[in-house]
Short mmCIF file of C-alpha atoms and ligand atoms in Angstrom, two decimals:
data_model
loop_
_atom_site.label_atom_id
_atom_site.label_comp_id
_atom_site.label_asym_id
_atom_site.label_seq_id
_atom_site.Cartn_x
_atom_site.Cartn_y
_atom_site.Cartn_z
CA MET C 1 0.01 -0.10 0.00
CA ALA C 2 1.69 3.48 -0.91
CA THR C 3 1.96 5.94 1.41
CA PRO C 4 0.21 9.51 0.75
CA LEU C 5 2.55 11.96 -0.23
CA ILE C 6 2.22 15.62 -0.51
CA ILE C 7 5.06 18.22 -1.37
CA ASP C 8 4.91 21.57 -0.55
CA THR C 9 7.60 23.41 -3.10
CA ASP C 10 9.11 26.26 -4.52
CA PRO C 11 10.47 25.10 -7.35
CA GLY C 12 13.00 25.38 -7.64
CA VAL C 13 16.01 22.99 -9.73
CA ASP C 14 16.65 21.07 -6.60
CA ASP C 15 12.85 20.74 -6.25
CA ALA C 16 12.59 19.74 -9.58
CA PHE C 17 14.75 16.70 -8.98
CA ALA C 18 12.61 15.85 -5.29
CA ILE C 19 9.42 16.61 -7.48
CA ALA C 20 11.02 13.80 -9.92
CA LEU C 21 12.24 11.42 -7.44
CA ALA C 22 9.05 11.21 -5.71
CA ALA C 23 6.77 11.06 -9.10
CA ARG C 24 8.79 7.87 -9.63
CA SER C 25 8.72 6.16 -6.31
CA PRO C 26 5.94 3.38 -6.14
CA GLU C 27 6.18 3.66 -2.26
CA VAL C 28 4.71 7.04 -2.05
CA GLU C 29 1.38 8.13 -3.89
CA LEU C 30 1.62 11.94 -4.93
CA LYS C 31 -1.41 13.16 -3.67
CA GLY C 32 -0.56 16.78 -4.50
CA LEU C 33 2.00 19.67 -4.64
CA THR C 34 1.06 22.71 -2.72
CA THR C 35 3.42 25.86 -3.81
CA VAL C 36 4.60 28.58 -2.11
CA PHE C 37 7.22 31.65 -2.44
CA GLY C 38 10.98 31.13 -2.59
CA ASN C 39 13.67 30.52 -5.02
CA VAL C 40 11.09 32.74 -7.53
CA GLY C 41 7.78 34.37 -6.70
CA LEU C 42 4.53 32.37 -6.13
CA ASP C 43 3.49 32.65 -9.66
CA LEU C 44 6.73 30.70 -11.08
CA THR C 45 6.87 28.43 -8.77
CA THR C 46 3.16 27.56 -9.34
CA ALA C 47 3.86 27.65 -13.18
CA ASN C 48 6.96 25.47 -12.59
CA ALA C 49 5.05 22.51 -10.56
CA LEU C 50 2.41 22.62 -13.50
CA ARG C 51 5.09 22.09 -16.27
CA LEU C 52 7.47 19.60 -14.12
CA LEU C 53 4.22 17.32 -13.44
CA ALA C 54 3.50 17.37 -17.84
CA HIS C 55 7.02 16.66 -18.14
CA LEU C 56 6.86 13.65 -15.49
CA GLY C 57 3.71 12.20 -16.98
CA ARG C 58 2.12 12.66 -13.90
CA THR C 59 -1.23 15.54 -15.06
CA ASP C 60 -3.30 13.11 -12.43
CA VAL C 61 -1.33 15.37 -9.86
CA PRO C 62 -3.21 18.13 -8.50
CA VAL C 63 -1.13 21.66 -7.77
CA VAL C 64 -2.38 23.98 -5.71
CA ARG C 65 -1.34 27.58 -5.14
CA GLY C 66 -0.38 28.78 -1.71
CA SER C 67 1.33 31.79 -0.35
CA ALA C 68 3.22 34.40 -2.03
CA GLY C 69 6.09 36.28 -0.14
CA THR C 70 9.14 38.36 -0.76
CA GLY C 71 13.04 36.88 -1.29
CA GLY C 72 14.25 34.49 -3.80
CA ALA C 73 17.43 33.05 -5.00
CA ALA C 74 17.38 33.61 -8.99
CA ASP C 75 21.00 33.49 -8.63
CA VAL C 76 21.29 30.22 -7.84
CA HIS C 77 17.78 28.82 -9.82
CA GLY C 78 17.19 31.59 -12.53
CA GLU C 79 15.00 34.04 -13.28
CA ASP C 80 12.71 31.51 -14.25
CA GLY C 81 13.26 29.30 -11.33
CA LEU C 82 14.09 26.07 -13.64
CA GLY C 83 17.79 27.58 -15.17
CA GLY C 84 16.14 29.75 -17.88
CA GLN C 85 14.62 26.08 -18.82
CA ALA C 86 11.12 26.39 -17.85
CA LEU C 87 9.44 27.51 -21.12
CA THR C 88 11.17 24.26 -23.04
CA LEU C 89 9.02 21.89 -20.43
CA PRO C 90 5.54 20.43 -21.84
CA GLU C 91 2.68 23.08 -20.84
CA ASN C 92 0.48 21.16 -18.39
CA PRO C 93 -3.37 20.81 -19.69
CA ARG C 94 -4.70 20.69 -16.06
CA PRO C 95 -4.94 24.19 -14.44
CA ILE C 96 -4.48 24.74 -10.78
CA ALA C 97 -6.81 22.71 -8.33
CA GLY C 98 -7.14 25.69 -6.13
CA ASP C 99 -5.69 28.80 -4.14
CA ASP C 100 -6.44 27.39 -0.56
CA THR C 101 -3.70 25.13 0.59
CA THR C 102 -4.64 24.90 4.42
CA ARG C 103 -8.25 23.78 2.74
CA PHE C 104 -6.26 20.95 0.54
CA PHE C 105 -4.28 19.93 3.84
CA ALA C 106 -7.17 19.88 5.95
CA ASP C 107 -9.45 17.72 2.60
CA THR C 108 -6.71 15.52 1.64
CA ILE C 109 -4.48 14.54 5.01
CA THR C 110 -5.11 10.85 6.43
CA PRO C 111 -3.24 9.17 9.36
CA ASP C 112 -0.68 7.62 7.17
CA THR C 113 0.05 11.09 5.11
CA VAL C 114 3.51 12.47 5.17
CA VAL C 115 4.26 15.92 3.97
CA ALA C 116 7.16 17.03 2.73
CA ALA C 117 8.14 20.79 2.95
CA ILE C 118 11.13 21.77 1.00
CA GLY C 119 10.52 26.00 0.52
CA PRO C 120 9.74 28.24 3.10
CA LEU C 121 7.02 27.46 5.30
CA THR C 122 4.86 29.73 4.81
CA ASN C 123 2.03 27.39 4.18
CA ILE C 124 2.57 24.65 6.71
CA ALA C 125 1.97 27.81 9.61
CA ARG C 126 -1.31 28.66 8.03
CA ALA C 127 -2.60 25.90 8.40
CA ILE C 128 -0.85 24.74 11.46
CA GLU C 129 -2.62 27.86 13.13
CA ALA C 130 -6.22 26.75 11.03
CA GLY C 131 -5.77 23.55 13.23
CA VAL C 132 -4.62 20.82 10.67
CA GLU C 133 -2.68 18.46 12.31
CA PHE C 134 0.71 17.10 10.19
CA PRO C 135 0.73 12.79 11.00
CA ARG C 136 4.55 12.90 9.70
CA LEU C 137 6.52 16.65 8.28
CA VAL C 138 9.57 16.14 6.55
CA VAL C 139 11.25 19.47 6.29
CA MET C 140 14.60 20.68 4.20
CA GLY C 141 15.50 23.85 5.94
CA GLY C 142 17.71 25.19 8.77
CA GLY C 143 21.40 24.67 9.63
CA LEU C 144 23.15 23.98 13.10
CA GLY C 145 25.58 26.70 12.84
CA ILE C 146 25.53 27.69 9.08
CA GLY C 147 23.45 28.95 6.85
CA ASN C 148 22.95 29.85 3.34
CA MET C 149 21.65 33.23 3.63
CA THR C 150 23.35 34.39 6.56
CA LEU C 151 26.13 32.88 8.47
CA ARG C 152 23.10 31.32 10.54
CA ALA C 153 20.30 30.72 8.34
CA GLU C 154 19.29 28.85 5.63
CA PHE C 155 17.17 30.26 3.11
CA ASN C 156 13.87 28.36 3.76
CA PHE C 157 13.62 29.39 7.35
CA TRP C 158 15.06 33.02 6.60
CA ALA C 159 12.29 33.23 3.61
CA ASP C 160 9.91 33.30 6.24
CA ALA C 161 11.56 32.95 10.28
CA LYS C 162 7.47 33.57 11.88
CA ALA C 163 6.50 30.40 9.83
CA ALA C 164 9.53 27.93 10.69
CA GLN C 165 8.87 29.54 14.38
CA THR C 166 5.70 28.19 14.25
CA VAL C 167 6.12 24.75 12.63
CA ILE C 168 8.95 23.71 15.49
CA ARG C 169 6.92 24.97 18.18
CA ARG C 170 3.38 23.51 17.28
CA ALA C 171 4.74 20.37 14.97
CA ARG C 172 6.96 17.81 15.18
CA PRO C 173 9.31 18.13 12.10
CA ILE C 174 11.69 16.31 10.85
CA ILE C 175 14.38 18.69 10.25
CA VAL C 176 16.58 17.55 6.84
CA PRO C 177 19.22 20.31 7.56
CA LEU C 178 22.31 22.06 5.08
CA ASN C 179 25.17 20.51 7.76
CA LEU C 180 23.64 16.80 5.79
CA THR C 181 22.31 18.14 2.56
CA GLN C 182 25.10 20.49 1.62
CA ARG C 183 27.12 17.01 1.62
CA CYS C 184 25.29 15.64 -0.96
CA VAL C 185 26.60 16.11 -4.33
CA ALA C 186 24.77 15.52 -7.59
CA ASP C 187 28.18 15.23 -9.35
CA THR C 188 28.43 15.69 -13.34
CA GLU C 189 28.90 12.28 -13.49
CA PHE C 190 25.18 12.07 -11.88
CA LEU C 191 23.45 14.13 -14.12
CA SER C 192 24.86 12.70 -17.44
CA ARG C 193 23.16 9.60 -16.17
CA VAL C 194 19.62 10.95 -15.16
CA ASP C 195 16.77 12.41 -17.05
CA PRO C 196 18.70 14.95 -19.44
CA VAL C 197 15.77 17.20 -18.87
CA LEU C 198 16.23 17.28 -15.76
CA SER C 199 20.02 17.89 -16.00
CA GLY C 200 19.14 20.68 -18.32
CA LEU C 201 17.95 22.51 -15.59
CA THR C 202 20.99 22.58 -13.50
CA GLY C 203 23.42 25.17 -15.96
CA THR C 204 23.10 28.11 -13.57
CA TYR C 205 23.21 26.34 -10.34
CA ARG C 206 26.12 24.71 -11.32
CA ALA C 207 27.78 28.01 -12.67
CA TYR C 208 26.65 29.57 -8.92
CA LEU C 209 28.40 26.91 -6.93
CA ALA C 210 31.06 26.97 -9.28
CA GLY C 211 31.69 30.60 -8.54
CA HIS C 212 30.87 30.02 -4.84
CA ARG C 213 32.87 26.66 -4.41
CA GLU C 214 34.92 28.47 -1.23
CA GLN C 215 31.44 28.67 0.62
CA ASN C 216 30.05 25.80 -0.48
CA HIS C 217 33.04 23.35 -0.26
CA SER C 218 32.75 22.50 -3.95
CA ARG C 219 34.54 22.11 -6.83
CA GLN C 220 34.31 23.38 -10.46
CA ASP C 221 32.94 20.48 -11.51
CA GLU C 222 30.58 19.09 -8.89
CA GLY C 223 27.25 19.72 -9.83
CA ILE C 224 24.64 20.94 -7.74
CA LEU C 225 23.26 20.23 -4.23
CA VAL C 226 20.26 18.01 -4.20
CA HIS C 227 18.82 19.34 -0.72
CA ASP C 228 14.78 18.95 -1.60
CA ALA C 229 15.82 15.30 -2.75
CA VAL C 230 17.44 14.53 0.23
CA ALA C 231 14.47 15.27 2.20
CA VAL C 232 11.87 13.82 0.32
CA ALA C 233 14.20 10.37 0.42
CA GLU C 234 13.46 10.29 4.00
CA ALA C 235 9.37 10.50 2.84
CA ILE C 236 9.93 8.13 0.50
CA VAL C 237 11.73 5.56 2.74
CA PRO C 238 11.64 6.28 6.28
CA GLY C 239 15.34 5.55 7.56
CA THR C 240 17.29 6.93 4.49
CA LEU C 241 18.46 9.33 6.79
CA GLN C 242 19.85 8.70 10.26
CA LEU C 243 18.03 10.99 13.06
CA ALA C 244 18.64 12.40 16.22
CA VAL C 245 16.60 14.32 18.81
CA HIS C 246 17.23 17.61 19.53
CA GLY C 247 16.26 20.37 21.59
CA LEU C 248 16.04 23.24 19.71
CA ASP C 249 14.35 26.63 18.36
CA ILE C 250 14.34 29.44 15.78
CA ASP C 251 15.51 32.86 16.12
CA ASP C 252 13.93 35.78 14.13
CA GLU C 253 16.83 35.79 11.65
CA GLY C 254 15.48 31.66 10.90
CA ALA C 255 18.33 30.22 12.48
CA LEU C 256 18.21 27.25 13.99
CA VAL C 257 19.48 27.54 18.13
CA GLU C 258 19.21 25.60 20.90
CA GLY C 259 15.44 24.88 22.55
CA LYS C 260 13.32 23.52 24.22
CA HIS C 261 11.15 21.81 21.24
CA GLN C 262 12.52 18.02 21.42
CA VAL C 263 12.59 17.44 17.20
CA GLU C 264 14.36 15.03 14.99
CA VAL C 265 17.26 16.12 12.64
CA ALA C 266 18.54 13.97 10.37
CA GLU C 267 22.42 13.96 11.25
CA GLU C 268 23.47 11.60 8.36
CA THR C 269 22.99 8.86 5.31
CA ASP C 270 24.68 6.65 3.18
CA TRP C 271 25.16 9.19 0.55
CA PRO C 272 26.66 6.97 -2.26
CA ALA C 273 23.56 4.53 -1.26
CA LEU C 274 21.23 6.99 -1.85
CA ARG C 275 22.74 8.60 -4.77
CA SER C 276 22.37 5.29 -6.49
CA PHE C 277 19.12 4.69 -5.30
CA MET C 278 17.98 8.39 -6.99
CA GLU C 279 20.30 7.30 -10.28
CA GLN C 280 18.26 4.47 -10.49
CA ARG C 281 14.75 6.40 -10.18
CA LEU C 282 15.83 9.29 -11.81
CA SER C 283 17.38 8.00 -15.07
CA GLY C 284 14.01 6.37 -16.28
O1 RIB Z 1 18.31 26.25 1.16
C1 RIB Z 1 18.40 25.13 0.21
C2 RIB Z 1 16.57 25.44 0.24
O2 RIB Z 1 16.30 26.55 -0.54
C3 RIB Z 1 15.73 24.60 -0.81
O3 RIB Z 1 14.96 23.82 -1.04
C4 RIB Z 1 16.43 25.08 -1.81
O4 RIB Z 1 15.64 24.94 -3.12
C5 RIB Z 1 15.86 26.50 -1.72
O5 RIB Z 1 14.20 26.66 -1.71
CA1 CA Z 2 13.41 24.28 -2.24
#
């Protein structure tokens, strides 16, 4: 019996790999994508979600438009959010299924549903404040002592720190932080072996990392960091990541700090094995 999965997303190049991984994993039934601002604005993240599903042959999956906001990472993901290639993806004949993500969560989440949140947490926080419960919530975000937007704050938590605070204080998320995901490099060999349309989205991201390798500890030819796919892999196959409980909170900048909220944090994974898992699923 496949596990129902909803992905809350701001596609986004690494989001695209995460969505493709879920769409091609029989362990989960992809019940919907809920979109949020983040890497680019909400209009583009929503349009990108629709086109990615069309490319993946999954127009059966509904897209629900969520929260707008400010901020962005066009320098990493391109002005269109998909490395300048968004319009090369097919149009989705199916329009968005709605614009109330709280209602969608409330109507769709069952006790065995897992939600993977791989963008800013605005949609998730709004649902929590409306009384929606998330039985299993896997969140890509945060950094323990590190950040990629500031020295201490990671993008998803930085982009809406108040929402991140709501999630860590009122839900019991599994947090998949930069400390782990920045070690998960989809190098150029990996990119040469997977769906060329996905690899074709990575030019801007690869150039960005090459230009910032000193702070990303990456070499010129190292490809991209698949932050979101690492988190979604845990949603697909629980136990993929080794978790440990930490007492944490999130400050007003969006930085993970010591605190009283006991949350599971992904600390380690067998990256060669996970890389092979992804390669196998994404090369079809
Ligand atoms: O910090 C990495 C996160 O920010 C990823 O989710 C990436 O897609 C961006 O949203
Ligand atoms: Ca993302």
